[in-house]
PDB file of C-alpha atoms in Angstrom:
ATOM      1  CA  MET A   1     104.300 156.529  83.005  1.00 49.00           C
ATOM      2  CA  PRO A   2     101.442 154.188  81.240  1.00 53.00           C
ATOM      3  CA  ASP A   3     103.450 151.735  79.216  1.00 58.00           C
ATOM      4  CA  ARG A   4     101.500 152.348  76.070  1.00 61.00           C
ATOM      5  CA  LEU A   5     101.907 156.258  76.136  1.00 58.00           C
ATOM      6  CA  ASP A   6     103.294 157.223  72.693  1.00 62.00           C
ATOM      7  CA  THR A   7     106.287 159.397  73.917  1.00 64.00           C
ATOM      8  CA  SER A   8     107.563 160.124  70.363  1.00 71.00           C
ATOM      9  CA  VAL A   9     104.808 162.871  69.437  1.00 76.00           C
ATOM     10  CA  SER A  10     106.357 166.475  68.317  1.00 81.00           C
ATOM     11  CA  CYS A  11     103.112 168.138  69.185  1.00 84.00           C
ATOM     12  CA  PHE A  12      99.905 168.109  71.161  1.00 84.00           C
ATOM     13  CA  VAL A  13      96.738 170.241  71.769  1.00 87.00           C
ATOM     14  CA  VAL A  14      95.964 171.823  75.034  1.00 87.00           C
ATOM     15  CA  LYS A  15      92.460 172.999  75.814  1.00 90.00           C
ATOM     16  CA  ILE A  16      91.705 174.987  78.923  1.00 87.00           C
ATOM     17  CA  TRP A  17      87.946 175.542  79.751  1.00 88.00           C
ATOM     18  CA  GLY A  18      86.470 177.778  82.400  1.00 87.00           C
ATOM     19  CA  GLY A  19      83.307 178.699  83.721  1.00 86.00           C
ATOM     20  CA  LYS A  20      81.016 178.211  86.582  1.00 86.00           C
ATOM     21  CA  GLU A  21      78.257 175.706  87.668  1.00 84.00           C
ATOM     22  CA  ASN A  22      77.296 174.191  84.615  1.00 85.00           C
ATOM     23  CA  ILE A  23      77.931 176.721  82.068  1.00 87.00           C
ATOM     24  CA  TYR A  24      81.787 176.331  80.591  1.00 88.00           C
ATOM     25  CA  GLN A  25      83.155 177.707  77.755  1.00 89.00           C
ATOM     26  CA  LEU A  26      86.804 176.770  75.954  1.00 89.00           C
ATOM     27  CA  LEU A  27      89.022 179.658  76.875  1.00 87.00           C
ATOM     28  CA  ILE A  28      92.441 178.577  75.419  1.00 85.00           C
ATOM     29  CA  GLU A  29      93.070 176.109  72.698  1.00 88.00           C
ATOM     30  CA  TRP A  30      96.783 175.868  72.020  1.00 86.00           C
ATOM     31  CA  LYS A  31      98.970 173.741  69.497  1.00 87.00           C
ATOM     32  CA  VAL A  32     101.769 172.853  71.587  1.00 85.00           C
ATOM     33  CA  CYS A  33     104.970 171.886  69.674  1.00 85.00           C
ATOM     34  CA  LEU A  34     107.824 170.634  71.993  1.00 81.00           C
ATOM     35  CA  ASP A  35     110.884 172.015  70.120  1.00 82.00           C
ATOM     36  CA  GLY A  36     108.880 175.735  70.783  1.00 84.00           C
ATOM     37  CA  LEU A  37     109.185 175.407  74.260  1.00 85.00           C
ATOM     38  CA  LYS A  38     111.504 176.796  76.490  1.00 84.00           C
ATOM     39  CA  TYR A  39     113.532 174.751  79.191  1.00 85.00           C
ATOM     40  CA  LEU A  40     112.913 176.488  82.542  1.00 85.00           C
ATOM     41  CA  GLY A  41     114.884 173.916  84.620  1.00 84.00           C
ATOM     42  CA  GLN A  42     114.536 171.320  86.899  1.00 85.00           C
ATOM     43  CA  GLN A  43     112.923 173.063  89.637  1.00 82.00           C
ATOM     44  CA  ILE A  44     110.109 175.322  89.446  1.00 79.00           C
ATOM     45  CA  HIS A  45     110.667 179.025  90.711  1.00 74.00           C
ATOM     46  CA  ALA A  46     108.281 182.142  90.540  1.00 71.00           C
ATOM     47  CA  ARG A  47     106.679 182.387  87.035  1.00 71.00           C
ATOM     48  CA  ASN A  48     104.406 184.452  85.347  1.00 71.00           C
ATOM     49  CA  GLN A  49     100.503 184.227  86.449  1.00 73.00           C
ATOM     50  CA  ASN A  50      98.430 181.752  84.562  1.00 75.00           C
ATOM     51  CA  GLU A  51     101.224 180.157  82.786  1.00 81.00           C
ATOM     52  CA  ILE A  52     101.289 176.691  81.436  1.00 83.00           C
ATOM     53  CA  ILE A  53     104.102 174.598  82.637  1.00 85.00           C
ATOM     54  CA  PHE A  54     104.909 171.248  81.528  1.00 83.00           C
ATOM     55  CA  GLY A  55     106.636 168.830  83.518  1.00 84.00           C
ATOM     56  CA  LEU A  56     108.869 166.394  81.183  1.00 80.00           C
ATOM     57  CA  ASN A  57     111.502 163.875  81.902  1.00 78.00           C
ATOM     58  CA  ASP A  58     114.242 165.934  81.918  1.00 79.00           C
ATOM     59  CA  GLY A  59     112.678 169.295  83.605  1.00 84.00           C
ATOM     60  CA  TYR A  60     110.133 171.607  83.084  1.00 85.00           C
ATOM     61  CA  TYR A  61     109.287 173.729  80.171  1.00 85.00           C
ATOM     62  CA  GLY A  62     107.214 176.396  79.019  1.00 85.00           C
ATOM     63  CA  ALA A  63     106.522 178.994  76.173  1.00 83.00           C
ATOM     64  CA  PRO A  64     108.758 181.827  75.515  1.00 78.00           C
ATOM     65  CA  PHE A  65     107.132 184.666  77.200  1.00 66.00           C
ATOM     66  CA  GLU A  66     106.803 186.967  74.256  1.00 60.00           C
ATOM     67  CA  HIS A  67     103.806 188.090  72.065  1.00 53.00           C
ATOM     68  CA  LYS A  68     105.136 188.950  68.614  1.00 55.00           C
ATOM     69  CA  GLY A  69     102.964 190.805  66.322  1.00 56.00           C
ATOM     70  CA  TYR A  70     100.633 192.238  69.057  1.00 54.00           C
ATOM     71  CA  SER A  71     100.565 195.592  70.411  1.00 55.00           C
ATOM     72  CA  ASN A  72      99.896 195.895  74.132  1.00 54.00           C
ATOM     73  CA  ALA A  73      96.121 196.861  73.353  1.00 52.00           C
ATOM     74  CA  GLN A  74      95.908 194.032  71.138  1.00 51.00           C
ATOM     75  CA  LYS A  75      97.393 191.528  73.924  1.00 51.00           C
ATOM     76  CA  THR A  76      94.810 192.670  76.404  1.00 52.00           C
ATOM     77  CA  ILE A  77      91.642 191.895  74.199  1.00 54.00           C
ATOM     78  CA  LEU A  78      92.793 188.435  73.539  1.00 58.00           C
ATOM     79  CA  LEU A  79      91.505 186.902  76.568  1.00 62.00           C
ATOM     80  CA  GLN A  80      89.302 188.872  78.906  1.00 67.00           C
ATOM     81  CA  VAL A  81      88.395 187.078  82.495  1.00 68.00           C
ATOM     82  CA  ASP A  82      86.487 188.368  85.526  1.00 72.00           C
ATOM     83  CA  GLN A  83      89.587 188.738  87.863  1.00 72.00           C
ATOM     84  CA  ASN A  84      87.252 188.067  90.757  1.00 74.00           C
ATOM     85  CA  CYS A  85      87.162 184.307  89.483  1.00 72.00           C
ATOM     86  CA  VAL A  86      90.748 183.907  88.813  1.00 68.00           C
ATOM     87  CA  ARG A  87      92.593 182.036  91.439  1.00 69.00           C
ATOM     88  CA  ASN A  88      95.775 180.038  91.414  1.00 68.00           C
ATOM     89  CA  SER A  89      95.037 176.391  90.373  1.00 68.00           C
ATOM     90  CA  TYR A  90      98.666 175.443  91.918  1.00 69.00           C
ATOM     91  CA  ASP A  91     101.743 176.904  93.768  1.00 72.00           C
ATOM     92  CA  VAL A  92     105.377 176.032  93.322  1.00 75.00           C
ATOM     93  CA  PHE A  93     105.518 173.978  96.453  1.00 78.00           C
ATOM     94  CA  SER A  94     102.659 171.357  95.311  1.00 79.00           C
ATOM     95  CA  LEU A  95     103.855 171.449  91.938  1.00 80.00           C
ATOM     96  CA  LEU A  96     107.400 170.469  93.665  1.00 83.00           C
ATOM     97  CA  ARG A  97     105.498 167.743  95.806  1.00 86.00           C
ATOM     98  CA  LEU A  98     103.855 166.426  92.586  1.00 85.00           C
ATOM     99  CA  HIS A  99     107.338 166.319  90.664  1.00 87.00           C
ATOM    100  CA  ARG A 100     108.756 164.384  93.503  1.00 89.00           C
ATOM    101  CA  ALA A 101     106.033 161.768  94.152  1.00 90.00           C
ATOM    102  CA  GLN A 102     106.123 161.042  90.248  1.00 90.00           C
ATOM    103  CA  CYS A 103     110.300 160.647  90.515  1.00 90.00           C
ATOM    104  CA  ALA A 104     109.648 158.462  93.443  1.00 92.00           C
ATOM    105  CA  ILE A 105     106.920 156.357  91.605  1.00 93.00           C
ATOM    106  CA  LYS A 106     109.192 156.226  88.408  1.00 92.00           C
ATOM    107  CA  GLN A 107     111.978 154.930  90.559  1.00 94.00           C
ATOM    108  CA  THR A 108     109.902 152.180  92.455  1.00 95.00           C
ATOM    109  CA  GLN A 109     108.530 151.310  88.859  1.00 94.00           C
ATOM    110  CA  VAL A 110     112.334 150.460  87.753  1.00 94.00           C
ATOM    111  CA  THR A 111     113.142 148.735  90.991  1.00 95.00           C
ATOM    112  CA  VAL A 112     110.121 146.520  90.448  1.00 96.00           C
ATOM    113  CA  GLN A 113     111.130 145.561  86.880  1.00 95.00           C
ATOM    114  CA  LYS A 114     114.785 144.992  88.008  1.00 96.00           C
ATOM    115  CA  ILE A 115     113.970 142.504  91.090  1.00 96.00           C
ATOM    116  CA  GLY A 116     111.123 140.810  88.350  1.00 95.00           C
ATOM    117  CA  LYS A 117     114.115 140.112  86.043  1.00 95.00           C
ATOM    118  CA  GLU A 118     116.308 139.139  88.754  1.00 95.00           C
ATOM    119  CA  ILE A 119     113.053 136.515  90.003  1.00 95.00           C
ATOM    120  CA  GLU A 120     112.868 135.625  86.316  1.00 94.00           C
ATOM    121  CA  GLU A 121     116.419 134.668  86.201  1.00 93.00           C
ATOM    122  CA  LYS A 122     116.614 132.762  89.187  1.00 93.00           C
ATOM    123  CA  LEU A 123     113.685 130.643  88.253  1.00 93.00           C
ATOM    124  CA  ARG A 124     114.909 130.090  84.676  1.00 91.00           C
ATOM    125  CA  LEU A 125     118.189 128.793  86.553  1.00 90.00           C
ATOM    126  CA  THR A 126     116.368 126.741  88.766  1.00 88.00           C
ATOM    127  CA  SER A 127     114.174 125.156  86.500  1.00 85.00           C
ATOM    128  CA  THR A 128     117.491 124.139  84.156  1.00 82.00           C
ATOM    129  CA  SER A 129     119.386 122.875  87.162  1.00 80.00           C
ATOM    130  CA  ASN A 130     116.202 120.615  87.979  1.00 77.00           C
ATOM    131  CA  GLU A 131     116.005 119.310  84.437  1.00 74.00           C
ATOM    132  CA  LEU A 132     119.891 117.962  84.834  1.00 64.00           C
TER     133      LEU A 132
END
């Protein structure tokens, strides 16, 4: 995780674009409030098609899968996409590999910081003993 990433935000905007060649259009613009997401667990299991999943420090989250206030007819016209153009952008195994890689990177960063502090402490002690 970048050092200057602001992790205190409670909401952010997700924009999903789609299209072909050089013609793209905004398909979804979604203001995501973190307190409205549903915890999915530490691992990703089979989910609904085209579901947006967020991998956070303590596991995976997604939107509660319910459409309040819309009839079935209204739901189908919210977003119409040519099904011939739809393809999965991920599968569960690729997301799990990515998650494991992120965990390994984070653990490496923690180890590097720990060793760096130990080196600084030894250098400080060495310079103090040399001054005596």
